[in-house]
Short mmCIF file of C-alpha atoms in Angstrom, two decimals:
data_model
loop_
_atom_site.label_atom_id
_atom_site.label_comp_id
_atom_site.label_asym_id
_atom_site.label_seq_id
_atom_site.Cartn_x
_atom_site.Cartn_y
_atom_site.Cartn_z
CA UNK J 1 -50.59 -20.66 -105.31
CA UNK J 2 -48.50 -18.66 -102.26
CA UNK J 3 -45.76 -18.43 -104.92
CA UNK J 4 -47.69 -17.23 -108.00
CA UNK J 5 -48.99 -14.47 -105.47
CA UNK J 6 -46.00 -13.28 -103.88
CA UNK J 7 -44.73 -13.26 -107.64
CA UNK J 8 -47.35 -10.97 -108.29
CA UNK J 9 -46.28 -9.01 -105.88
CA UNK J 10 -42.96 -8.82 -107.07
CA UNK J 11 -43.82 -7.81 -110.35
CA UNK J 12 -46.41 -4.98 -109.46
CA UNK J 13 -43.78 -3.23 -106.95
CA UNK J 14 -41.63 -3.26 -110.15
CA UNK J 15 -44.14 -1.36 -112.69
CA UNK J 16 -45.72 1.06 -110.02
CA UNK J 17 -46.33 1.70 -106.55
CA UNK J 18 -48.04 3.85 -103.97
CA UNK J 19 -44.71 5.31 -102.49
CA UNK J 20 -41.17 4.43 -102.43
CA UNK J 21 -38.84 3.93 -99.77
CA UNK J 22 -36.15 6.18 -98.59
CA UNK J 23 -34.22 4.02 -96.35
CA UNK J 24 -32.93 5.38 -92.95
CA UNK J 25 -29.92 3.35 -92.97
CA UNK J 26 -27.37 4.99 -91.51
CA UNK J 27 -24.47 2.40 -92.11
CA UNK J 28 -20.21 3.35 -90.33
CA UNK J 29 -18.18 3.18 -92.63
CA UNK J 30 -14.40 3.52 -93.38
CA UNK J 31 -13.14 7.09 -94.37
CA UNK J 32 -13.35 8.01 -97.65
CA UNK J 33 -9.53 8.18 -98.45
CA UNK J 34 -7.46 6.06 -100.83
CA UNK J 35 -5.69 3.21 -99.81
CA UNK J 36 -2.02 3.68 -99.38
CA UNK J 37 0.14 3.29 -101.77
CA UNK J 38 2.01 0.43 -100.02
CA UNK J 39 -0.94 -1.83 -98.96
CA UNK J 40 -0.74 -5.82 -99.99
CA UNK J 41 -3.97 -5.18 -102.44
CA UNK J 42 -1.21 -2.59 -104.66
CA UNK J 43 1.24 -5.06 -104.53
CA UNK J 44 3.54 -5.46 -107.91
CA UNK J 45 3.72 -8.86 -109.17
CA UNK J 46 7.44 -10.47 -108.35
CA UNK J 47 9.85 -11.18 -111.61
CA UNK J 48 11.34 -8.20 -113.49
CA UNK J 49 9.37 -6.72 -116.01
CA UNK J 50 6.12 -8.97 -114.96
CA UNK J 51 3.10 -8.59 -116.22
CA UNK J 52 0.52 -6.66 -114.01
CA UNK J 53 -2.96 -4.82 -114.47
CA UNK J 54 -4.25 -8.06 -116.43
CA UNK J 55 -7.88 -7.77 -117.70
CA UNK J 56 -10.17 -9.20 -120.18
CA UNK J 57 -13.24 -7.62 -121.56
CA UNK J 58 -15.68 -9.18 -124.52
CA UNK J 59 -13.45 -9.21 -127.92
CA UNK J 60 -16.78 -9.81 -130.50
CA UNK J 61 -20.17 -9.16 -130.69
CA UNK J 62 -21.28 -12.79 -129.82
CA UNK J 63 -19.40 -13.94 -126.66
CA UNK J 64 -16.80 -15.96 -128.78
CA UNK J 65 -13.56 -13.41 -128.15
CA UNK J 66 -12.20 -12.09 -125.59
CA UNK J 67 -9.59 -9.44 -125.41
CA UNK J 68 -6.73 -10.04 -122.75
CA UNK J 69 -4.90 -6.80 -121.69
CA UNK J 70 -1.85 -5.99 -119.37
CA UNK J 71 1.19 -3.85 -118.20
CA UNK J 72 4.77 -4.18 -118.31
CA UNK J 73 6.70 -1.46 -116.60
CA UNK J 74 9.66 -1.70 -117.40
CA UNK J 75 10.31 -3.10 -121.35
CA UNK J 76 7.29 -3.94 -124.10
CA UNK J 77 8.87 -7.88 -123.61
CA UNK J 78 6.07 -10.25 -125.19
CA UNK J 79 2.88 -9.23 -126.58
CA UNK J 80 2.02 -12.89 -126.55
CA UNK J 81 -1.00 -14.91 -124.91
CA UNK J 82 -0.33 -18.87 -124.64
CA UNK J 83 -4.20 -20.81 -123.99
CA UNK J 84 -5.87 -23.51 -124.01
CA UNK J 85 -8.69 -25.89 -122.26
CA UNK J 86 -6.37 -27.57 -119.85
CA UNK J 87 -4.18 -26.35 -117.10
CA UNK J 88 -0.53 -26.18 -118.12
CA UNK J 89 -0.99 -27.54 -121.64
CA UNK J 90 -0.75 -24.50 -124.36
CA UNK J 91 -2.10 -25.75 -127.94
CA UNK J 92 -2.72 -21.92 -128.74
CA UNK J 93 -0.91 -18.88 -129.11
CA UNK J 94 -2.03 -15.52 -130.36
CA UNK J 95 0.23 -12.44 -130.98
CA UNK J 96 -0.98 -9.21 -129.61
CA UNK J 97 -0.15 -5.54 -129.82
CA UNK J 98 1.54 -2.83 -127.46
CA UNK J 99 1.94 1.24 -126.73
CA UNK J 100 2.60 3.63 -124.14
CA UNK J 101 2.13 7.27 -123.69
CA UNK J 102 2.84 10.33 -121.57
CA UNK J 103 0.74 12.25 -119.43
CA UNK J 104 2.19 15.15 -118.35
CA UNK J 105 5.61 13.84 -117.24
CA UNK J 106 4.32 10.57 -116.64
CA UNK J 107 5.54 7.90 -118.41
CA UNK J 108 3.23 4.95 -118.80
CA UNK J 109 4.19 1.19 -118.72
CA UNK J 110 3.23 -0.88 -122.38
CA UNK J 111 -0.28 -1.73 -122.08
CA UNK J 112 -0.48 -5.00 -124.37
CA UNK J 113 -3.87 -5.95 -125.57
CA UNK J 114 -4.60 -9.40 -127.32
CA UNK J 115 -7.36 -10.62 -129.31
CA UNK J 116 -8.32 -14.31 -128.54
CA UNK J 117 -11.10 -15.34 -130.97
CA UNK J 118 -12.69 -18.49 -132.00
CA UNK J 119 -13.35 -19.93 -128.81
CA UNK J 120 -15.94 -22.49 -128.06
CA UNK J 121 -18.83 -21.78 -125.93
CA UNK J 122 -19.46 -22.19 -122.04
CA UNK J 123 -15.53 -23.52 -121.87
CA UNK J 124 -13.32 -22.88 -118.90
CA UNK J 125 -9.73 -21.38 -120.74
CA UNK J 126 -6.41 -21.26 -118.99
CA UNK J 127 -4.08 -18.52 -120.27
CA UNK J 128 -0.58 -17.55 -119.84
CA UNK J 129 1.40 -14.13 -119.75
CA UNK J 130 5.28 -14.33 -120.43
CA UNK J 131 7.56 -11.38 -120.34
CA UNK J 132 11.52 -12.64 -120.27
CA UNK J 133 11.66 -15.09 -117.47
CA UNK J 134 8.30 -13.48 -115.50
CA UNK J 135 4.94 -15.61 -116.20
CA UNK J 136 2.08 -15.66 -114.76
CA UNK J 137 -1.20 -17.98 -115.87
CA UNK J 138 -4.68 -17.44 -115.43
CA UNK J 139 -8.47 -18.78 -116.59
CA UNK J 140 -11.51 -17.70 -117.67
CA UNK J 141 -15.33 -19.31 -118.75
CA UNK J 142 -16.47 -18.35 -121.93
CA UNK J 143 -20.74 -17.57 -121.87
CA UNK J 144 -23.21 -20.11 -123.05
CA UNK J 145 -24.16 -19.62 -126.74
CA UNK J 146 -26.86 -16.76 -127.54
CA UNK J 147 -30.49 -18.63 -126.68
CA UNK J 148 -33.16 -17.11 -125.25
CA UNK J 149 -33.05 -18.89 -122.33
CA UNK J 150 -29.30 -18.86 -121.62
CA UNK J 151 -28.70 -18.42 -117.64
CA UNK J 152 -26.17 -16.14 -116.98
CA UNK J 153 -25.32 -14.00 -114.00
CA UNK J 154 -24.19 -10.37 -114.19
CA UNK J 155 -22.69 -8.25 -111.66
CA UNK J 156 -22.65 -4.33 -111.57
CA UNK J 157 -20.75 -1.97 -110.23
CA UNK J 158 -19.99 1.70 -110.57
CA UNK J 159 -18.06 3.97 -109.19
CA UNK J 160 -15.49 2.08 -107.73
CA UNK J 161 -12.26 3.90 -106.15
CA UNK J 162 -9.48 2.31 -104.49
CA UNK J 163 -10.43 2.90 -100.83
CA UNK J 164 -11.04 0.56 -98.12
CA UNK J 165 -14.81 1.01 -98.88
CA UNK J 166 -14.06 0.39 -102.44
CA UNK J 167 -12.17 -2.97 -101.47
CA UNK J 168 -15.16 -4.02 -99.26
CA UNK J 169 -17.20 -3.57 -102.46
CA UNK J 170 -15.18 -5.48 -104.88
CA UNK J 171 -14.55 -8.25 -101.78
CA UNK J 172 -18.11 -8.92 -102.14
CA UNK J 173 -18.80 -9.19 -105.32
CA UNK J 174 -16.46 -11.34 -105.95
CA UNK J 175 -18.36 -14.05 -103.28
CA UNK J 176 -21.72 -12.78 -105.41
CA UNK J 177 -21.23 -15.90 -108.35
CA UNK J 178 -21.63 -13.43 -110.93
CA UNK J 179 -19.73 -14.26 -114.08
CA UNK J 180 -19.19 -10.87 -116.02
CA UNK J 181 -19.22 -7.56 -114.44
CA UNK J 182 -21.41 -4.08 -116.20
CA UNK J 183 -19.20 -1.73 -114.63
CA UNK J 184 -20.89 2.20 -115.05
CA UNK J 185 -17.87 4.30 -115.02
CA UNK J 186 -15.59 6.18 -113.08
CA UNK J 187 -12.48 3.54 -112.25
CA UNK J 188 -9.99 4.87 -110.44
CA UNK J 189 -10.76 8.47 -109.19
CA UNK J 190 -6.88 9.00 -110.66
CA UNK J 191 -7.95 12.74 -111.54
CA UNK J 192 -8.36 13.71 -108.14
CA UNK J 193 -4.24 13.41 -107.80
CA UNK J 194 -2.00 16.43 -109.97
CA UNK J 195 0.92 15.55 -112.26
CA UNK J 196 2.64 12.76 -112.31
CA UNK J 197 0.03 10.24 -109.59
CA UNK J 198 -2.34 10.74 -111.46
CA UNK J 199 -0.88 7.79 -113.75
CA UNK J 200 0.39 6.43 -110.61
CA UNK J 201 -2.94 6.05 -109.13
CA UNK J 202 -4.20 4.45 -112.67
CA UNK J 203 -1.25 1.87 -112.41
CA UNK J 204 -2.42 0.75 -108.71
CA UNK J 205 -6.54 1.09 -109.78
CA UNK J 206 -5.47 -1.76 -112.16
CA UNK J 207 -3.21 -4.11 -109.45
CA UNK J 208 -6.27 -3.44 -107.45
CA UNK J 209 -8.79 -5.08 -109.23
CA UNK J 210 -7.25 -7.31 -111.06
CA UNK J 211 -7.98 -10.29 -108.68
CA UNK J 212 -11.38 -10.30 -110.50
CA UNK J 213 -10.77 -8.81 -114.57
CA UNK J 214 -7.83 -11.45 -114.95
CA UNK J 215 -10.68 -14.57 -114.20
CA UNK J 216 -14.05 -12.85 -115.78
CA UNK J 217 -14.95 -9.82 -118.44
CA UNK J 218 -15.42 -6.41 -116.93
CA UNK J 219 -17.58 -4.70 -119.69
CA UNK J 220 -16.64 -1.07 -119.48
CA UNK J 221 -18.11 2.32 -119.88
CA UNK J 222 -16.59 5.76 -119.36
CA UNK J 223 -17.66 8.33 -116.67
CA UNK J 224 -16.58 11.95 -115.81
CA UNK J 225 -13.23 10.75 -113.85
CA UNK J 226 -11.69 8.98 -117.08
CA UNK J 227 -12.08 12.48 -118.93
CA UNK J 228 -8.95 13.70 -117.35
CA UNK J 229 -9.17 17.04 -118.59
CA UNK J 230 -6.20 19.25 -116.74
CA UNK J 231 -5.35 21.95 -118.96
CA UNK J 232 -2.79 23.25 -116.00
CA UNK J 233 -0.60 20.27 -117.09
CA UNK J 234 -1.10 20.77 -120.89
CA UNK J 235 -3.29 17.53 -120.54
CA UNK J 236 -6.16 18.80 -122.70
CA UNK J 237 -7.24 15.32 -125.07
CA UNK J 238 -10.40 13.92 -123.22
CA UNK J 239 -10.36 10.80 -122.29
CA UNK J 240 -6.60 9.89 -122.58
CA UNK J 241 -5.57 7.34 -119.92
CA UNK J 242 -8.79 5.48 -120.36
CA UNK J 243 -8.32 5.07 -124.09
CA UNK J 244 -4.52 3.87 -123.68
CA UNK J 245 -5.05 1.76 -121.18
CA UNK J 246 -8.90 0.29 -121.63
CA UNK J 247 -9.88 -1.32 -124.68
CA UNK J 248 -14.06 -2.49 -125.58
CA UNK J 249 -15.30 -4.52 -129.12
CA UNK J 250 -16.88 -1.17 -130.66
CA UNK J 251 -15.73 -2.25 -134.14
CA UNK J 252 -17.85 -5.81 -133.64
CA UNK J 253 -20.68 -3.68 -133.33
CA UNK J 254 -20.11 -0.85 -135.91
CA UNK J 255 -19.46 1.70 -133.57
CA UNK J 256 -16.85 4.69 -134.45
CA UNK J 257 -15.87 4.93 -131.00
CA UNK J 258 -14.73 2.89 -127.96
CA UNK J 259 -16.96 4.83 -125.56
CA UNK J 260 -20.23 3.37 -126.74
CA UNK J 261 -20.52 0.14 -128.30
CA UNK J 262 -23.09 -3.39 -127.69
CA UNK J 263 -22.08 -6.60 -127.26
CA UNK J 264 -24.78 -10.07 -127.05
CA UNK J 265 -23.73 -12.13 -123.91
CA UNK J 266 -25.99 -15.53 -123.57
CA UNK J 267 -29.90 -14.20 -123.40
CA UNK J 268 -28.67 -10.55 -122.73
CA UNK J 269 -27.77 -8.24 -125.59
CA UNK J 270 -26.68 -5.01 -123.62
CA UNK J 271 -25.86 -1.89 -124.87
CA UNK J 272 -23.03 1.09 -123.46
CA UNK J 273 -24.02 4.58 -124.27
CA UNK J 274 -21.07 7.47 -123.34
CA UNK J 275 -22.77 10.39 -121.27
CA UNK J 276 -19.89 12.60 -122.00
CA UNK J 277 -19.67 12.48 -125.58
CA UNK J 278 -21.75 14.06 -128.25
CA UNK J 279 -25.20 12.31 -128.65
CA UNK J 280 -27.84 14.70 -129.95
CA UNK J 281 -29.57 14.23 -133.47
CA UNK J 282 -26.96 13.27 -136.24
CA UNK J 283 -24.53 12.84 -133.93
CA UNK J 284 -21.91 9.16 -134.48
CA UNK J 285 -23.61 7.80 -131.29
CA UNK J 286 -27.16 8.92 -131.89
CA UNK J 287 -26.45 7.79 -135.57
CA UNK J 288 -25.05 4.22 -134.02
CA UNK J 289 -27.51 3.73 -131.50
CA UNK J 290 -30.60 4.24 -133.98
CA UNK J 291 -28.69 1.68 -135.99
CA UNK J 292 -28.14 -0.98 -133.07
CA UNK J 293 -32.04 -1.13 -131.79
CA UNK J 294 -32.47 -2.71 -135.82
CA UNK J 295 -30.11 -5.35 -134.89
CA UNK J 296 -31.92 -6.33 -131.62
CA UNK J 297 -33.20 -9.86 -131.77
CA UNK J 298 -35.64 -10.40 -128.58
CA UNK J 299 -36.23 -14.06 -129.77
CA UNK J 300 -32.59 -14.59 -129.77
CA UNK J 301 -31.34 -12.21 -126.93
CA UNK J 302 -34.47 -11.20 -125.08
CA UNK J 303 -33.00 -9.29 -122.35
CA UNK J 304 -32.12 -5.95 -123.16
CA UNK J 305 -29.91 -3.99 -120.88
CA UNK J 306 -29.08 -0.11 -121.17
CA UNK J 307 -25.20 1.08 -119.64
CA UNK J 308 -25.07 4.74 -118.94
CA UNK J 309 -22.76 6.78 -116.41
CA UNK J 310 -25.24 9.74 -115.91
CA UNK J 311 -28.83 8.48 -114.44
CA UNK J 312 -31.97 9.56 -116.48
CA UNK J 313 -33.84 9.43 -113.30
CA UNK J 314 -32.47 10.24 -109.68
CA UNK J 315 -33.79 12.02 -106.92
CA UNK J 316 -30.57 12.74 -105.21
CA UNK J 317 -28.74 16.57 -104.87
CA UNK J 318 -25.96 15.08 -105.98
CA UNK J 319 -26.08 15.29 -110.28
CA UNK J 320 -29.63 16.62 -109.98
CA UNK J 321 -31.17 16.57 -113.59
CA UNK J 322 -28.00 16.15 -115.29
CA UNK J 323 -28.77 13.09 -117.41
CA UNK J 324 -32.23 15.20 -118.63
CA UNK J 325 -30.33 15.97 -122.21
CA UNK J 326 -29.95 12.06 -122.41
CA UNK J 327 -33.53 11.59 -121.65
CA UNK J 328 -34.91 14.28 -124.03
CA UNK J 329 -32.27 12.60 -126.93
CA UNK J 330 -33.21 8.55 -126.23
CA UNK J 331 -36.19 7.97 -123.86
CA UNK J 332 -38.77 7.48 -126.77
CA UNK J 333 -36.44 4.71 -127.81
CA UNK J 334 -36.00 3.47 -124.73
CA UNK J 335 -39.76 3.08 -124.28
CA UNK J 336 -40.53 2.12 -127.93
CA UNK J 337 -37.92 -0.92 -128.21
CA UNK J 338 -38.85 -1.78 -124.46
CA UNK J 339 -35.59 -1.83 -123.08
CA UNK J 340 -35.88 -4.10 -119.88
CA UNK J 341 -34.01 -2.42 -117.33
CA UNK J 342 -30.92 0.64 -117.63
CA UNK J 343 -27.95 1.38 -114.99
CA UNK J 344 -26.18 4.07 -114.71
CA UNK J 345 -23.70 5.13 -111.97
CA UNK J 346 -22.32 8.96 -111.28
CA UNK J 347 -24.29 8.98 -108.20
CA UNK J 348 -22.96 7.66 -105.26
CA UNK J 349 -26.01 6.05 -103.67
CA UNK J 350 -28.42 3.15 -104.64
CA UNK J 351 -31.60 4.30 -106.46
CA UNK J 352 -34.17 1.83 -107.83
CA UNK J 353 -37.36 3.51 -110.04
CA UNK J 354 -40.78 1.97 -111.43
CA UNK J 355 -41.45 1.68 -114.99
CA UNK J 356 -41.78 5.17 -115.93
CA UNK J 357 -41.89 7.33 -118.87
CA UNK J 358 -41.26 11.39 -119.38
CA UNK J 359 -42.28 10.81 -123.47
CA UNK J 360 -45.32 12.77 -123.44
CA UNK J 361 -43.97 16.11 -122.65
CA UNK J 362 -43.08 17.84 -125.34
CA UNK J 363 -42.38 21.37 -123.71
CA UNK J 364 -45.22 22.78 -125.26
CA UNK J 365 -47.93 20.22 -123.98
CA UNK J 366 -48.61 17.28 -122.26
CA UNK J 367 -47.90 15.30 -118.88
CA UNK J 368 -45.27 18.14 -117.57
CA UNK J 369 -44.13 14.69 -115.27
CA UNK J 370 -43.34 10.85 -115.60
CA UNK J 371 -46.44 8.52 -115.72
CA UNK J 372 -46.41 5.30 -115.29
CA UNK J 373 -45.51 3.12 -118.53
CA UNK J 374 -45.53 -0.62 -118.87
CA UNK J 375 -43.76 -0.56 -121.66
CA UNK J 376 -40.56 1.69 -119.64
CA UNK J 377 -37.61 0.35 -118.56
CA UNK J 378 -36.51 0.36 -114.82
CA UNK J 379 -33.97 2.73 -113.78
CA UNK J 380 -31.11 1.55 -111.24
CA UNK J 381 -28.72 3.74 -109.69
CA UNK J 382 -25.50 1.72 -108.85
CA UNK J 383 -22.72 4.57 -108.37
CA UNK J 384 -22.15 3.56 -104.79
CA UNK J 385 -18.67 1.62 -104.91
CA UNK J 386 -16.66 3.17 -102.54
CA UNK J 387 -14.36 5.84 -103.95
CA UNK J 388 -13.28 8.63 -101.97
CA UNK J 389 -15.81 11.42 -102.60
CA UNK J 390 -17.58 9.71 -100.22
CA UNK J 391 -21.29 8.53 -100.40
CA UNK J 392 -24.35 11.11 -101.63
CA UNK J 393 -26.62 11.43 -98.51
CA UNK J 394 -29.09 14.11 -98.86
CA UNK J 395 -32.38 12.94 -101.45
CA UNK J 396 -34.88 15.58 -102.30
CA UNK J 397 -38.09 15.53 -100.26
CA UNK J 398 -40.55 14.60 -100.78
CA UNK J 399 -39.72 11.54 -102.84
CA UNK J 400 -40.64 11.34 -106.42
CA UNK J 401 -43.65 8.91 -107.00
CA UNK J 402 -41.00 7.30 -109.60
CA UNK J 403 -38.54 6.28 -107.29
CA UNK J 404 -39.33 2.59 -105.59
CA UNK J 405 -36.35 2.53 -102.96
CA UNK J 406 -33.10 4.76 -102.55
CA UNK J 407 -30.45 4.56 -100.18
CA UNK J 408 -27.28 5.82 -99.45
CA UNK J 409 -24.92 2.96 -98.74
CA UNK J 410 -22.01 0.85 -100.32
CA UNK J 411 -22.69 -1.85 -102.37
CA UNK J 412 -22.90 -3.71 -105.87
CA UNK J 413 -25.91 -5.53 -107.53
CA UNK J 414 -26.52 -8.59 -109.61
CA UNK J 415 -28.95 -9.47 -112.39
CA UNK J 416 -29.38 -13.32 -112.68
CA UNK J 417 -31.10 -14.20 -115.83
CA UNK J 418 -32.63 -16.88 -115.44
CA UNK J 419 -34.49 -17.54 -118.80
CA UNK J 420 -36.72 -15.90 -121.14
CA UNK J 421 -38.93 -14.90 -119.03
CA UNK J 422 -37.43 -14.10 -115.37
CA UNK J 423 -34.39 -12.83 -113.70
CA UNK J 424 -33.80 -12.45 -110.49
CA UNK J 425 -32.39 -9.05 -109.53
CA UNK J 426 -30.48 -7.77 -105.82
CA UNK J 427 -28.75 -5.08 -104.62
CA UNK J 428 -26.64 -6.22 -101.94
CA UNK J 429 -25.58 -3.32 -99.29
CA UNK J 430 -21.79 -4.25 -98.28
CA UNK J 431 -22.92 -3.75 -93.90
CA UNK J 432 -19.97 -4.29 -91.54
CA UNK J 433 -18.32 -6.86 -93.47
CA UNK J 434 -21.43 -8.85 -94.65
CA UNK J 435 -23.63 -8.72 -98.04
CA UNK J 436 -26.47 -8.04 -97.13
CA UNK J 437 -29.21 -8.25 -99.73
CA UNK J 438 -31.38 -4.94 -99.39
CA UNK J 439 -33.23 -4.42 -102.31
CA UNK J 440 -34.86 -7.44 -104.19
CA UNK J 441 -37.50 -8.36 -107.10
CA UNK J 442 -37.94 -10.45 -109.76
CA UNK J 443 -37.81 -8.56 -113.37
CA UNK J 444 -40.23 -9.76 -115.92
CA UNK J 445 -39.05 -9.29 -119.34
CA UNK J 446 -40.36 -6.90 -121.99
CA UNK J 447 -40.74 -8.95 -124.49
CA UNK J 448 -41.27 -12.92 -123.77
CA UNK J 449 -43.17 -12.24 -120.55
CA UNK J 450 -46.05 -9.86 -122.61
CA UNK J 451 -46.14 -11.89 -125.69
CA UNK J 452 -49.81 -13.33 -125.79
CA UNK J 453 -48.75 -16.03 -127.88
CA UNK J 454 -46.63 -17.35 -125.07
CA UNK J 455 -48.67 -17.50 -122.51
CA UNK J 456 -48.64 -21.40 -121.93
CA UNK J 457 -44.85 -21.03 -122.05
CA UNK J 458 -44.78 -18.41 -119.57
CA UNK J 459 -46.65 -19.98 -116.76
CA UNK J 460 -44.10 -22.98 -116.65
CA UNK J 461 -41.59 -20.59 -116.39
CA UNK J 462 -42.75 -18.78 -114.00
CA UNK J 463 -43.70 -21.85 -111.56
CA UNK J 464 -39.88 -22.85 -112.10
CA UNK J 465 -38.44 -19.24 -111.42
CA UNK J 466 -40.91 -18.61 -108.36
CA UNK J 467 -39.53 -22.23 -106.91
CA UNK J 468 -36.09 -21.60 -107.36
CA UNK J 469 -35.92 -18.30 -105.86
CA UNK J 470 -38.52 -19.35 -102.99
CA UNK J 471 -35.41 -22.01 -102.32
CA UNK J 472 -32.55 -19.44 -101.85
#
């Protein structure tokens, strides 16, 4: 009975509250520089011409692809990826493709990227790289098939950098047992350099976190830093680096673009919007994204996630009220298909809101402010990796009766599903060298968990949820 009511609890702080918490934190931190260019975490792979920067990110719409990308500086060499389910033992090979570019006088490395399709669900892969006599070899877990009560752990984090806070960040996530990261934009802060670093500073973004994209899928989405607009260097086509170098499975879901796209990962079927590219009515992503809710299956994929760079909601003077075109473009959607819960980065602090809704103000009439909505999703500010513009301090006062909890710290989150019903959700605040888990609830999904039909099913799930979290 103590569990079901601190469950309840749990679940009411989530729809609405009477006031939210501005935290007084204050944490020391390092400075908000980039690590230097000579540091062990930049460090080029030995063997000439090895490959470096190696990633993978979802290849298909159903968790059954990935896409392996990499680097070679010096010579295209092999575009080939050797796999297979046992360590050392090949039976696969798949051919991929290559390119480079300019940017400014830069001359980029070939970025290879290589579909590997077919695989077999919740299997551990081993892969291997070859360029001339350079190899390097790798693994990777492919999700449990789409059910709706698939376990799976995400991690997110946005707004990363290559600083010393940004390595704390990524240090702990990658102790956090997550097994795919939902990563909100903004990489690797390359446009604050001129000319010829500011590839430079995308080549050591990629050595940098490639301890964790060569073992797991880092689902991307753009922010303002990967526009790279510098018209002083006759750099003027947005977007560029990002594109050549970054690659996402928009075509698995019908999308024209590889800014916004969906993929289904075990229960989860999460969908990446682009804040910086056209999305008004009649618009390709409007147009796409009307198209996509059809194709959500809650009894399949139950958990539906929302990726955006800009936040709809935030109560910080940083990017004040710059995701309201967004809002006045998708929130009826948002509300109507009951999308479960929506991150965005952009603002570099931790922001957690109620279920809220702004859908009844039409400019002419109505609730001029958000209400509470049952049927919102939650909003979750997660922009505070560690890059060096440094953290976003100063909230507006009074605080919004939307906002639950804000804080400005360093940090990542995680979203364990843990069935149809329940996930478990933490933002953990990277203090002095230790995660320390600040911000906690258990989410209660749109769909299963307010299904009156269900309601037998629900209460078993929610007496196995409750126990296993009680147990951490």
């Amino acid at each position: 009975m103590h569990h079901l009511v601190l469950l309840c609890v749990f679940l009411s702080s989530v729809v609405y509250g009477n006031g939210g918490i501005t935290s007084s934190f204050i944490r020391s931190e390092w400075p908000a520089v980039d690590i230097p260019l000579d540091h062990h975490v930049f460090k080029v792979p030995k063997g000439y011409n090895a490959p470096q920067q190696v990633r993978i990110t979802q290849g298909d719409y159903d968790g059954k692809a990935v896409i392996i990308s990499w680097v070679t500086p010096d010579e295209p060499g092999s575009s080939k990826v050797l796999y297979g389910t046992v360590q050392g033992k090949y039976d696969f090979v798949v051919q991929g493709t290559y390119s480079n570019y300019t940017f400014y006088k830069y001359k980029s490395g070939y970025t290879h990227h290589c579909l590997v399709s077919g695989l077999k669900y919740d299997t551990k892969y081993y892969y291997k790289i070859e360029s001339g006599e350079s190899s390097r070899e790798f693994w990777f877990v492919t999700p449990p098939g789409l059910h709706p009560d698939a376990a799976y752990k995400f991690g997110i984090i946005g707004d990363l950098g290559q600083t010393f806070n940004s390595l704390s960040t990524l240090e702990h996530y990658m102790q956090s047992g997550a097994q795919a990261v939902l990563f909100l934009g903004d990489l690797s802060y390359a446009d604050r350099y001129q000319y010829n670093n500011v590839g430079v500073r995308w080549d050591s973004w990629g050595r940098f976190v490639e301890p964790s994209t060569a073992y797991q899928p880092w689902l991307w989405s753009a922010g303002n830093h990967e526009i790279d607009y510098m018209p002083y260097m006759g750099e003027v086509s947005p977007f560029k680096n990002f594109l050549q170098r970054y690659t996402t499975p928009y075509l698995a879901s019908k999308s024209s673009s590889p800014l916004w796209y969906a993929i289904r990962r075990a229960s989860a079927h999460i969908i990446v919007l682009s804040s910086y590219s056209p999305f008004v009515k009649y618009t390709p992503q409007w147009e796409w994204l009307h198209e996509e809710f059809k194709r959500v299956d809650r009894e399949k994929t139950p958990w539906l996630i929302v990726l955006m760079h800009v936040p709809i909601y935030n109560s910080n003077e940083a990017h004040f009220k710059e995701g309201e075109s967004m809002r006045a473009a998708f929130e009826e959607w948002f509300v109507e298909h009951k999308v479960d819960i929506i991150f965005a980065g952009h603002v570099h602090a931790y922001e957690r809101s109620y279920r809220i809704s702004n859908v009844r103000y039409n400019v002419s009439s109505g609730d001029r402010y958000p209400v509470p909505d049952k049927s919102a999703p939650v909003y979750i500010t997660v922009g505070d990796g560690g890059n060096q513009e440094g953290l976003a301090g100063r909230f507006t006062e009074p605080q919004p009766d939307y906002s639950a909890f804000r804080e400005a710290s360093y940090g990542h989150s995680t979203l364990d599903i843990k069935n149809r019903t329940h996930a478990i959700y933490h933002w953990n605040r990277n203090d002095d060298g230790k995660k320390v888990a600040t911000d906690e609830f258990v989410l209660h999904n749109q769909y299963w968990g307010k299904n009156i039909r269900r309601r037998k099913l629900k209460k078993h799930y929610i007496k196995s949820v409750v126990g296993d979290w009680i147990a951490r």
